[in-house]
Short mmCIF file of C-alpha atoms and ligand atoms in Angstrom, two decimals:
data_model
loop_
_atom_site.label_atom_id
_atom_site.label_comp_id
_atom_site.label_asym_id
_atom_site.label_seq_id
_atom_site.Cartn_x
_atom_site.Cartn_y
_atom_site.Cartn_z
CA UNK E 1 16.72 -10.48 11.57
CA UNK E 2 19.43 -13.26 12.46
CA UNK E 3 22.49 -12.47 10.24
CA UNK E 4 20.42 -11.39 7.15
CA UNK E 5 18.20 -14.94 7.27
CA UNK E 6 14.71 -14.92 5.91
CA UNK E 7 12.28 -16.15 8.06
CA UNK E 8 8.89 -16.00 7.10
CA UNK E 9 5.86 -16.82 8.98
CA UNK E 10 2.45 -17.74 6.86
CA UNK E 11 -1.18 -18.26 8.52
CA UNK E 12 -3.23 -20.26 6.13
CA UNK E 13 -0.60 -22.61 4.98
CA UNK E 14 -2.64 -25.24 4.12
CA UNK E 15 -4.88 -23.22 1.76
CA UNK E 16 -4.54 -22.22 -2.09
CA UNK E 17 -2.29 -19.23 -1.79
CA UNK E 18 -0.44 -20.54 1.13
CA UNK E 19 0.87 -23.78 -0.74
CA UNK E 20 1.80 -21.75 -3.81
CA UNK E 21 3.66 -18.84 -1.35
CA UNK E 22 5.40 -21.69 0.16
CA UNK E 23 6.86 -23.22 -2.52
CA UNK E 24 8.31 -19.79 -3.80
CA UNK E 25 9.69 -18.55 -0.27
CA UNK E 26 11.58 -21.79 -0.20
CA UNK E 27 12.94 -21.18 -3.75
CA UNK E 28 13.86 -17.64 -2.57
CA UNK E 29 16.30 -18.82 0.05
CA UNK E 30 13.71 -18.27 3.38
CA UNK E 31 12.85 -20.54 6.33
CA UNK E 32 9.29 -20.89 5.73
CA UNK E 33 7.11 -21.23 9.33
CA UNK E 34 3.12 -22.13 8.27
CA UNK E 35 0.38 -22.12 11.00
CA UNK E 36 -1.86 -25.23 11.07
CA UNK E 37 -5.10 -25.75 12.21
CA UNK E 38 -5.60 -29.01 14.49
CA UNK E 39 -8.13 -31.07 12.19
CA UNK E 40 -10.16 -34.29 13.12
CA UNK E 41 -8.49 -35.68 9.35
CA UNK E 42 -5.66 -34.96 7.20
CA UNK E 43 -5.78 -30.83 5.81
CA UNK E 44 -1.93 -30.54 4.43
CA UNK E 45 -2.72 -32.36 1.60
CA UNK E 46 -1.40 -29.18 -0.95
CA UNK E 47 1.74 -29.22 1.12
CA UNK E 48 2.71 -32.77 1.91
CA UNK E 49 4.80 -32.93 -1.36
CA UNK E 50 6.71 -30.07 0.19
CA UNK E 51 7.23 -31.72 3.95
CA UNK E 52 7.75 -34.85 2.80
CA UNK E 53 10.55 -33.32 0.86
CA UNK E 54 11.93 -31.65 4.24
CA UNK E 55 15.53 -33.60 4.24
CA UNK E 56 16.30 -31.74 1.02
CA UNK E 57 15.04 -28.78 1.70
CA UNK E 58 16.84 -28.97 4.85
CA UNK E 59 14.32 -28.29 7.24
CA UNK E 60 13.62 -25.42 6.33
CA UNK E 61 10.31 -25.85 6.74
CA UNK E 62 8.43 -26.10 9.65
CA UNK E 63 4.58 -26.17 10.99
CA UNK E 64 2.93 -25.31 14.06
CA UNK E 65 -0.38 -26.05 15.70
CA UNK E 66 -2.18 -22.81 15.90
CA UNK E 67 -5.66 -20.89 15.28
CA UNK E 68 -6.17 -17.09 14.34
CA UNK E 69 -8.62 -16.34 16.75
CA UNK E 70 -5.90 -17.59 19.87
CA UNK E 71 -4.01 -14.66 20.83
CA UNK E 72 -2.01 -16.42 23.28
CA UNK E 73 -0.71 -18.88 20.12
CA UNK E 74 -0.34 -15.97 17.67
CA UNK E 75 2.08 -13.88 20.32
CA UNK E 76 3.90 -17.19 21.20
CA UNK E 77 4.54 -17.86 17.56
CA UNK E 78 5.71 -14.20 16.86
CA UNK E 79 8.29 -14.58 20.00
CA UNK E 80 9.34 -17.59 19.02
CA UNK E 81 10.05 -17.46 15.59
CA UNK E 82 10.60 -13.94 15.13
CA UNK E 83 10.11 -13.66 11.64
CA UNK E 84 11.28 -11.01 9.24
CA UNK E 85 8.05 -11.33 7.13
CA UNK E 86 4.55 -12.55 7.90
CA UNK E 87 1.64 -13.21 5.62
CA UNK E 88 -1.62 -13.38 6.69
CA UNK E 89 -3.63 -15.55 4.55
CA UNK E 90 -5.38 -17.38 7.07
CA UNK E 91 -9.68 -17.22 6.79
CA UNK E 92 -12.81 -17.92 6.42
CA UNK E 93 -12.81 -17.38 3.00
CA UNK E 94 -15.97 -18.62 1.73
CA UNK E 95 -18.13 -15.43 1.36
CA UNK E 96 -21.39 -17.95 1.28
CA UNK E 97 -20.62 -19.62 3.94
CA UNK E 98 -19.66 -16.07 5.81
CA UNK E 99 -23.90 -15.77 5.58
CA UNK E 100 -24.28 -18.98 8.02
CA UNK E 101 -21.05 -18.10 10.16
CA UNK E 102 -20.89 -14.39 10.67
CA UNK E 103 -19.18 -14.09 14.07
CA UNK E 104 -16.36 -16.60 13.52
CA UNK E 105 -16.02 -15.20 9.72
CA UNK E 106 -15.58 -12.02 12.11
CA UNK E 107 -12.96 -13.07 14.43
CA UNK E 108 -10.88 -15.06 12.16
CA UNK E 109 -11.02 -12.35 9.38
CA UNK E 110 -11.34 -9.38 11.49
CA UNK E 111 -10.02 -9.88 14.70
CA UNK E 112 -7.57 -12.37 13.99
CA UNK E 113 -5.68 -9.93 11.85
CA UNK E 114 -5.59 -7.46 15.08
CA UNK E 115 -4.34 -10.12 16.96
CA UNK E 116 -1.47 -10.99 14.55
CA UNK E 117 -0.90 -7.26 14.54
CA UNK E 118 -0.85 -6.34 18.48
CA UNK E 119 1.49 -9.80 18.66
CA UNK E 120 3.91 -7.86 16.51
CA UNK E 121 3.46 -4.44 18.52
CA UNK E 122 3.74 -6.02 21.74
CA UNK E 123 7.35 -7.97 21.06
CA UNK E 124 8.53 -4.82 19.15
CA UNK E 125 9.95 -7.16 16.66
CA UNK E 126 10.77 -5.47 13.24
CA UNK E 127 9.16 -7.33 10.55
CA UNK E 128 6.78 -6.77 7.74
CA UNK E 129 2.90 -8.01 7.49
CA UNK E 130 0.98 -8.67 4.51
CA UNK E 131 -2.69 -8.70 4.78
CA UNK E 132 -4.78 -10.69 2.56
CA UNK E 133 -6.88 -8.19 2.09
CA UNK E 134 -9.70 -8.64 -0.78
CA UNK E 135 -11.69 -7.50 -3.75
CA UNK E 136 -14.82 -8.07 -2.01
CA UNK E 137 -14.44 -5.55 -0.34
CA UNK E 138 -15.67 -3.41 -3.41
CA UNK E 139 -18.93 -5.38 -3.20
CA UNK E 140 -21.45 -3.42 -4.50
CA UNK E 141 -18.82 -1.18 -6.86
CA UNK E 142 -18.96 2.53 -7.12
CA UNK E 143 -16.61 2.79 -9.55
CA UNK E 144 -15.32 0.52 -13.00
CA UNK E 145 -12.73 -0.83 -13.01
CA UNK E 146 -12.00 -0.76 -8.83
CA UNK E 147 -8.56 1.10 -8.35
CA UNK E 148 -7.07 1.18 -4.90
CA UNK E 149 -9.07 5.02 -4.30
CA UNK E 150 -12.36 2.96 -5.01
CA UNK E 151 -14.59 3.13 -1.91
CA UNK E 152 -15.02 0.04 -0.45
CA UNK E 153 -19.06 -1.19 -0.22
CA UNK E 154 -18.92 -4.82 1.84
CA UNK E 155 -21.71 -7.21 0.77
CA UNK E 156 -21.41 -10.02 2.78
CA UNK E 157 -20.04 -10.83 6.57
CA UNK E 158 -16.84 -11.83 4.92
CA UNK E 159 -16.11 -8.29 3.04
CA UNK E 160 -17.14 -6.99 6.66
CA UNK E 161 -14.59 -8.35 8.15
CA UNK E 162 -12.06 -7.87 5.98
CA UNK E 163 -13.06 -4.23 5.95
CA UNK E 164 -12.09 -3.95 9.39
CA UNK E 165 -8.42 -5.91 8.80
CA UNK E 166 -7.89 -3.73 5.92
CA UNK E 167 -8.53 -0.28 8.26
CA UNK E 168 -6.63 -2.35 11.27
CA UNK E 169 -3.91 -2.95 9.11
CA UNK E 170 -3.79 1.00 7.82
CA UNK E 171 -3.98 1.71 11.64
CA UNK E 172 -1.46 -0.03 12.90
CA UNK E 173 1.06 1.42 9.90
CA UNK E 174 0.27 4.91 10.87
CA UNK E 175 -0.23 4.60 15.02
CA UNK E 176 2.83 2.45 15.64
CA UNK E 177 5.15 2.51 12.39
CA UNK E 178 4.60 -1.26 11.71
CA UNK E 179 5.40 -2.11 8.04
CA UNK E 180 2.41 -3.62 7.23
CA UNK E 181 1.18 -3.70 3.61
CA UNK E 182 -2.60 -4.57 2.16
CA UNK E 183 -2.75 -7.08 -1.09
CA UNK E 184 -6.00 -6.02 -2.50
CA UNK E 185 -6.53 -9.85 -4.53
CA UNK E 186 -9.06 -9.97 -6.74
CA UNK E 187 -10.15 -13.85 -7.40
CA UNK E 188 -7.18 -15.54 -8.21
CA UNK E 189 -7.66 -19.69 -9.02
CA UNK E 190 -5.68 -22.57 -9.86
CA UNK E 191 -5.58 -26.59 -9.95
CA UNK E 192 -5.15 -25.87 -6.41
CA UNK E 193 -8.64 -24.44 -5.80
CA UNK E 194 -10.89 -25.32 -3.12
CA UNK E 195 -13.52 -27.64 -4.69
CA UNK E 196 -16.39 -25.21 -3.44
CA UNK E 197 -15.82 -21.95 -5.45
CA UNK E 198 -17.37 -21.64 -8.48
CA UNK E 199 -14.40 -22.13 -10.80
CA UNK E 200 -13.27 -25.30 -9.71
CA UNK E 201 -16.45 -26.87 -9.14
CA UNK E 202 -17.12 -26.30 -12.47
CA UNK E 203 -14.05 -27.89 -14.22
CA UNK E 204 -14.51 -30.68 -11.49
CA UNK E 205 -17.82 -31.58 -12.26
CA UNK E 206 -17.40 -30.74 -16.27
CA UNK E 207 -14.84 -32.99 -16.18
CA UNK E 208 -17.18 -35.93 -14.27
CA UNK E 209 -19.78 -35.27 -16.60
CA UNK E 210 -17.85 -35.85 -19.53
CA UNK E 211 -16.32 -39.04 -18.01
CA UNK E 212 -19.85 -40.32 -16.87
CA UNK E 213 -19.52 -39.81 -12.94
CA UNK E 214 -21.54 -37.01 -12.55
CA UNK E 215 -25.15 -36.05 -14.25
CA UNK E 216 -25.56 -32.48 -13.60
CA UNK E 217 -23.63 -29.33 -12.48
CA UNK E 218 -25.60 -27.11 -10.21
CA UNK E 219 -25.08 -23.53 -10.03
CA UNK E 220 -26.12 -20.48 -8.66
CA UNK E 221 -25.90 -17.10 -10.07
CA UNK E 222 -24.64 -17.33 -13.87
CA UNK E 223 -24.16 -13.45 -14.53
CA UNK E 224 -22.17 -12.16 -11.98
CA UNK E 225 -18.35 -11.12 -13.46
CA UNK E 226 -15.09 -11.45 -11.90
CA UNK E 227 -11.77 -10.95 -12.93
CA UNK E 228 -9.96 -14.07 -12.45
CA UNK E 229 -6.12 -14.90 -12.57
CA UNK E 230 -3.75 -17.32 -11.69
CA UNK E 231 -2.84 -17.74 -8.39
CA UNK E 232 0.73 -18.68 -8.49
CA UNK E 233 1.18 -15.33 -10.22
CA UNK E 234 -0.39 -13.55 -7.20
CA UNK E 235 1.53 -15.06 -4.42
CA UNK E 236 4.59 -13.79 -6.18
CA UNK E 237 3.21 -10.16 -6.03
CA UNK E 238 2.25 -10.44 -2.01
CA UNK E 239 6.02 -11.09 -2.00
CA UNK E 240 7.10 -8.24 -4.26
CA UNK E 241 4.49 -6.02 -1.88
CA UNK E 242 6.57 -6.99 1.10
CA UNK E 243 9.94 -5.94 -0.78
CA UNK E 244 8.72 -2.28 -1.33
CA UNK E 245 10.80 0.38 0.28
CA UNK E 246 7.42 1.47 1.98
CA UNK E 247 4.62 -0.65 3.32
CA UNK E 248 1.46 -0.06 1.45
CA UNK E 249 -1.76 -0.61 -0.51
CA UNK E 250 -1.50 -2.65 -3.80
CA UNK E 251 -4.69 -4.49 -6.13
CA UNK E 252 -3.83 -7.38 -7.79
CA UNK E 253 -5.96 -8.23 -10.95
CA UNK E 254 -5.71 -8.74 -14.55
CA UNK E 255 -8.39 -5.70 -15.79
CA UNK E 256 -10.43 -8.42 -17.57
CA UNK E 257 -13.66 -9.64 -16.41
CA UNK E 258 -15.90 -12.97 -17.13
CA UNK E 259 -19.20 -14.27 -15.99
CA UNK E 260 -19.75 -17.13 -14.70
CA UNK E 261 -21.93 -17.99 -18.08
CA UNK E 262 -18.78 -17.54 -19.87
CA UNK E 263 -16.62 -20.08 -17.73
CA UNK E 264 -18.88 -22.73 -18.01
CA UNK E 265 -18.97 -22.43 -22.15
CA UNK E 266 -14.90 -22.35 -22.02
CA UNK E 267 -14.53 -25.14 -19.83
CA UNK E 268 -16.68 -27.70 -21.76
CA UNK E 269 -15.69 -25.77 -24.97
CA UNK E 270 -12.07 -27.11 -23.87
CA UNK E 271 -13.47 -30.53 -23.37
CA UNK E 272 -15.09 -30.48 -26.99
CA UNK E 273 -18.41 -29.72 -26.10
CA UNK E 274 -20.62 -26.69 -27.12
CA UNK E 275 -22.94 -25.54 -24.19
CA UNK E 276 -26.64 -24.48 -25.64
CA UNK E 277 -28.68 -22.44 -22.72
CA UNK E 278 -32.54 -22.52 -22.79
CA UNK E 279 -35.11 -20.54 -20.40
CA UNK E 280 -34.93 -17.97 -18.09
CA UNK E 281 -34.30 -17.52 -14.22
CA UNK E 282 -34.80 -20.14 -12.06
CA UNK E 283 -35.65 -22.51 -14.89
CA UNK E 284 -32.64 -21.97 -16.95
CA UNK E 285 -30.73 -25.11 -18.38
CA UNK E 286 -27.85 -25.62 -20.37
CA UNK E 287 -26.95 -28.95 -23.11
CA UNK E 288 -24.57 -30.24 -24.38
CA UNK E 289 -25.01 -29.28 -28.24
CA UNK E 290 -23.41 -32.67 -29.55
CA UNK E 291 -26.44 -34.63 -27.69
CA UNK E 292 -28.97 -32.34 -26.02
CA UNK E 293 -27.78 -33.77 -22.73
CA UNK E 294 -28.92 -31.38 -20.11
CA UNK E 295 -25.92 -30.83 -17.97
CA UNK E 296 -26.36 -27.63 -16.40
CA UNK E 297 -29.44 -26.39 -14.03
CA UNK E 298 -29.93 -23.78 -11.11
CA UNK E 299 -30.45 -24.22 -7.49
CA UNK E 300 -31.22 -21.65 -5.72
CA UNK E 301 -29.36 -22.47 -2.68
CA UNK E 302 -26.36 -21.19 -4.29
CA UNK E 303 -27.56 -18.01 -4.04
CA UNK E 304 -26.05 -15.13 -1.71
CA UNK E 305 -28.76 -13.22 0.57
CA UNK E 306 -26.20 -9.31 -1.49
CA UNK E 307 -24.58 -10.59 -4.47
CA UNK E 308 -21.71 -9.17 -5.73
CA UNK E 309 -22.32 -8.48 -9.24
CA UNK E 310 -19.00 -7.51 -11.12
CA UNK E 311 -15.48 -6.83 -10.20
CA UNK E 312 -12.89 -5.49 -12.47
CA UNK E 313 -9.40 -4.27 -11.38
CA UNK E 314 -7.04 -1.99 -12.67
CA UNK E 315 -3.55 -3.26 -11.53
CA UNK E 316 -1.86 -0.32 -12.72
CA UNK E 317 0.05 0.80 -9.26
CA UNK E 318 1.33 -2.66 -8.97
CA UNK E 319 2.64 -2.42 -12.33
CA UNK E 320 3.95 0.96 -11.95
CA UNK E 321 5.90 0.28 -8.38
CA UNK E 322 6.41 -3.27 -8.35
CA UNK E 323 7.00 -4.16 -11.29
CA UNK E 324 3.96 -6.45 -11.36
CA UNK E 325 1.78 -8.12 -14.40
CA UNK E 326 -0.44 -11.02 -14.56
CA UNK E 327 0.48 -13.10 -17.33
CA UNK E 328 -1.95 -15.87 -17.88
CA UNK E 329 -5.01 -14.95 -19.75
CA UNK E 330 -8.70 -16.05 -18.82
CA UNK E 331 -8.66 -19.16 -21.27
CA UNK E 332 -5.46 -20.36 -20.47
CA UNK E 333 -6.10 -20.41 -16.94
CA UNK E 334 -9.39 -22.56 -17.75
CA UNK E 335 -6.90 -24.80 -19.90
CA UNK E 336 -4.97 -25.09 -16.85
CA UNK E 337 -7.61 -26.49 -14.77
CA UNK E 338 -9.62 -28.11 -17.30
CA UNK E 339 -6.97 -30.31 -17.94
CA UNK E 340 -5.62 -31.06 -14.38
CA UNK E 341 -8.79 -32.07 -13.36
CA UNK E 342 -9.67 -34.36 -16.29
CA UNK E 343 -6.58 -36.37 -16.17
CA UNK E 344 -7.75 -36.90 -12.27
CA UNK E 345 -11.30 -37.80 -14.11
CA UNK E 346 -9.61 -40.10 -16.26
CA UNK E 347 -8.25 -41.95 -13.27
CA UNK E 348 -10.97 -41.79 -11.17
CA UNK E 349 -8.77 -39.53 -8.32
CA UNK E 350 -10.69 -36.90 -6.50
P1 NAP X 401 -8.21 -21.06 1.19
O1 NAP X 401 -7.70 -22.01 0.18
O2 NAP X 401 -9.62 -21.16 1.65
O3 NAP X 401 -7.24 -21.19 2.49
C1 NAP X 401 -7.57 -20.58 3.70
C2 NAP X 401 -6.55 -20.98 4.73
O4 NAP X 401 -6.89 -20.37 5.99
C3 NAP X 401 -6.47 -22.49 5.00
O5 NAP X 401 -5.13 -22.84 5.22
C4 NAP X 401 -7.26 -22.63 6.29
O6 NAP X 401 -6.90 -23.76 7.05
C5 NAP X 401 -6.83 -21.36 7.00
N1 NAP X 401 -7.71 -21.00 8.12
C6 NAP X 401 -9.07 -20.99 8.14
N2 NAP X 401 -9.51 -20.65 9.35
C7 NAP X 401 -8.41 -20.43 10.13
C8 NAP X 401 -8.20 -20.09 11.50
N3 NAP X 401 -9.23 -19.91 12.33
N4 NAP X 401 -6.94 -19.97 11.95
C9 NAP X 401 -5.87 -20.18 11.12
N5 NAP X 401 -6.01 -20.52 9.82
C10 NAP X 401 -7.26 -20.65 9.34
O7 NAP X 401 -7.98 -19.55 0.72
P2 NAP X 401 -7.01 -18.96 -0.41
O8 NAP X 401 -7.77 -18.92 -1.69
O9 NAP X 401 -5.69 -19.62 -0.34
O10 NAP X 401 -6.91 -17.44 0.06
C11 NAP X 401 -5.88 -17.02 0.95
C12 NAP X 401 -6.29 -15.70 1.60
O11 NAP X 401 -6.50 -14.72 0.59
C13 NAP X 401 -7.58 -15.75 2.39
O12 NAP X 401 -7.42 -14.86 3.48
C14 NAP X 401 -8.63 -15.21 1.44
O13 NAP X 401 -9.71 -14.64 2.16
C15 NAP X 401 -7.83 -14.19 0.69
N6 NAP X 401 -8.21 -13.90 -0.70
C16 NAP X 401 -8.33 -14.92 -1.59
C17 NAP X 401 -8.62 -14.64 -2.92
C18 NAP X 401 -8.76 -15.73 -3.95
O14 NAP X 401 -9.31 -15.45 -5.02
N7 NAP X 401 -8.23 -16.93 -3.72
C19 NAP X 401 -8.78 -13.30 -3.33
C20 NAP X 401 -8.62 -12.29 -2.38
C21 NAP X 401 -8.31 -12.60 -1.07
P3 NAP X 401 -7.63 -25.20 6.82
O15 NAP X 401 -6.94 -25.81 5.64
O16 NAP X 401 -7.38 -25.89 8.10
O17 NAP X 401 -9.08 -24.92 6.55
N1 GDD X 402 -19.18 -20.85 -4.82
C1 GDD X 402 -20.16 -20.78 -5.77
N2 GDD X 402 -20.88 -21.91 -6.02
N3 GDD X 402 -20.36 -19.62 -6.42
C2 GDD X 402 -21.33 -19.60 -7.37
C3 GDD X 402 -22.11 -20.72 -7.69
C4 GDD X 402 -21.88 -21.93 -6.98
O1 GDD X 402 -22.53 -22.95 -7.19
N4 GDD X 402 -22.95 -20.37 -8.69
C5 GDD X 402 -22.72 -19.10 -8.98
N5 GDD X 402 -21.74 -18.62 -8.19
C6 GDD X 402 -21.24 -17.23 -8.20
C7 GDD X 402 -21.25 -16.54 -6.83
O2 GDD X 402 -22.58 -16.10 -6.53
C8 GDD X 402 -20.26 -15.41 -7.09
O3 GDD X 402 -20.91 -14.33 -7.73
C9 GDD X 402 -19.25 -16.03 -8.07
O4 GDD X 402 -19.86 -17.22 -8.56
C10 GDD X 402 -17.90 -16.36 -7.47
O5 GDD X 402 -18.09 -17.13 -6.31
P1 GDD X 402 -16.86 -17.87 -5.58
O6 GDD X 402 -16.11 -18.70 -6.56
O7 GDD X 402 -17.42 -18.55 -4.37
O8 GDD X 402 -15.88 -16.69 -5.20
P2 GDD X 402 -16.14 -15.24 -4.58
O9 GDD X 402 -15.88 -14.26 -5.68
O10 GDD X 402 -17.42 -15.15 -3.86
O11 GDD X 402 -15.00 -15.15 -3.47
C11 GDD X 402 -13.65 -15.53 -3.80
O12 GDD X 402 -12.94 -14.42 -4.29
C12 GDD X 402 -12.79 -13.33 -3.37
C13 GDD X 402 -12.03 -12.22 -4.10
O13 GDD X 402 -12.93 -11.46 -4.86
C14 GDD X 402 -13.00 -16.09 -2.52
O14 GDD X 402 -11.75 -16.61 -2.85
C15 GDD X 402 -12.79 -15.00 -1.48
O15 GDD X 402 -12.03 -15.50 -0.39
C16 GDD X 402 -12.04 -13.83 -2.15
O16 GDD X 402 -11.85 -12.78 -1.22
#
């Protein structure tokens, strides 16, 4: 550290968590370094309003060109910028998609959290990791809610990888005395949300229906739970994991779980419609009450080859050391989103 200055150094900038983590290291007095990918079109679009604010935050703000699964780029970087914190958040993080792209899911998830970690070993720089490390990895759950002695059972490439970066991470703590801490998320969404998980696509394409610019929502499995916060809340705990007197494991989660059934009533239910489901399985629809308009329907592309069925965590260590509690509750959060997306709706913004 350079005369007490914060530096920190985030991979997956450009995503959810990374905008959000951004905007509160830069609050908190740091020099905040993100890691871009090179893209064919524009990808910063959840952090221009921050760079295009850089003269008053007085450049203290910076990007770089750089991939997780380059070593060479990753150890540069490290050198470089020498950061006294780093936060992994950069994946694959689509656990459907994980089914089509194993190997990369693998070496961005997996390896390229080894490669972050030898880059830190190898300069013998003193600063602290946090791993983005995942409820998924609980997959197929042996135990309700998941605490952090759950076993972990992986049900998709994704968890698999992040399996390994979990154990990589524990690893490195123990064989080399790196500080290096796992955040154990469970899903946390926002306004921010990538358009393809299930909780924004849903407020998205509620919100087109009820506008007239979309006819149907299609959806995959209805009944699966998770326990779903608000992500600005859990970028704020990844910091408070990295300001513990000892590096170590911490879930983040709000002990409350929903299916995906339930999201789809609250969203419209916040839009003033009352969602009425007929059939079974495959065949299963659900109307608006107000008109009988069939908005809803499966397709079965959406489902997963090993579903995960319900997660539930119990964020009492967080709460206990750091000092940690989600605040926003399941409907607000819909609220939240609902109404972000509708004003976009409204003005025909995507
Ligand atoms: P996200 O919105 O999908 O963002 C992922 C970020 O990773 C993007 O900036 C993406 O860049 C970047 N990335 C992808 N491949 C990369 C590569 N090869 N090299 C460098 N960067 C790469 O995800 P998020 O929701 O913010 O989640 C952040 C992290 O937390 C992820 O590791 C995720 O697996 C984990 N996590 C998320 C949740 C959740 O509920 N949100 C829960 C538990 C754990 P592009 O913009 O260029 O694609
Ligand atoms: N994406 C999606 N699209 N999911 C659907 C759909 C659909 O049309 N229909 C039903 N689902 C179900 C999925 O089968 C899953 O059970 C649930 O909705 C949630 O799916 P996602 O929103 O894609 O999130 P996820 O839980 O698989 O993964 C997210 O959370 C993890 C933490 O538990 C991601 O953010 C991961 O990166 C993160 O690790």
């Amino acid at each position: 550290m350079e005369n007490g200055k914060k530096i920190a150094l985030v991979s997956g900038i450009t995503g959810q968590d990374g905008s959000y983590l951004t905007e509160l290291l830069l609050e908190k007095g740091y020099d905040v370094h993100g890691i871009l990918r090179r893209s064919s079109s524009f990808n910063t679009f959840r952090i221009d309003h921050i760079y295009n604010n850089n003269e008053l935050l007085n450049r203290r703000f910076f990007l770089h060109y750089g991939d997780l699964t380059d070593s060479s780029n990753l150890n540069r970087l490290v050198e470089k910028i020498q950061p006294t914190e780093i936060y992994n958040l950069g994946a694959q993080s689509h656990v459907q998609v994980s089914f089509e792209v194993p190997e990369y899911t693998a070496e961005v998830d997996g390896v390229g959290t080894l490669r972050f970690l030898d880059a830190i070993k190898e300069t013998g720089l003193k600063t602290k990791f946090y791993q983005a490390s995942t409820s998924e990895l609980f997959g197929k759950v042996q135990e309700v809610p998941q605490t952090e002695k759950t076993p972990f059972y992986p049900r998709s490439p994704y968890a698999a990888a992040k399996l390994y970066a979990y154990w990589i991470v524990v690893n490195y703590r123990e064989a080399y005395n790196v500080f290096a801490s796992n955040g154990i998320l469970f899903n946390h969404e926002s306004e921010r949300r990538g358009k393809t998980f299930v909780t924004r696509k849903i407020t998205v394409a509620a919100s087109k229906i009820i506008t007239g610019q979309q006819d149907k929502l299609y959806l995959g499995n209805l009944d699966s739970k998770r326990d779903w916060g608000y992500a600005p809340e859990y970028v704020e705990g990844m910091w408070r994991i990295l300001q513990a007197d000892e590096p170590d494991d911490f879930i983040l989660a709000t002990n409350e779980t929903h299916s995906i059934r339930e999201f789809v009533e609250e969203t419209f239910k916040i839009l003033g419609e009352e969602i009425v489901w007929k059939g079974s399985g495959l065949n299963e629809t659900g109307s608006l009450k107000s008109s009988g308009r069939e908005v809803v329907a499966i397709d079965p592309r959406h489902f997963r080859p090993t579903e995960v069925e319900l997660l539930i965590g119990n964020p009492a260590k967080a709460a206990e050391k750091l000092g940690w509690k989600p605040k926003t509750s399941f409907r607000e959060l819909i609220r939240i989103m609902v109404e972000s997306d509708f004003e976009k709706a409204k003005k025909r913004i995507d």
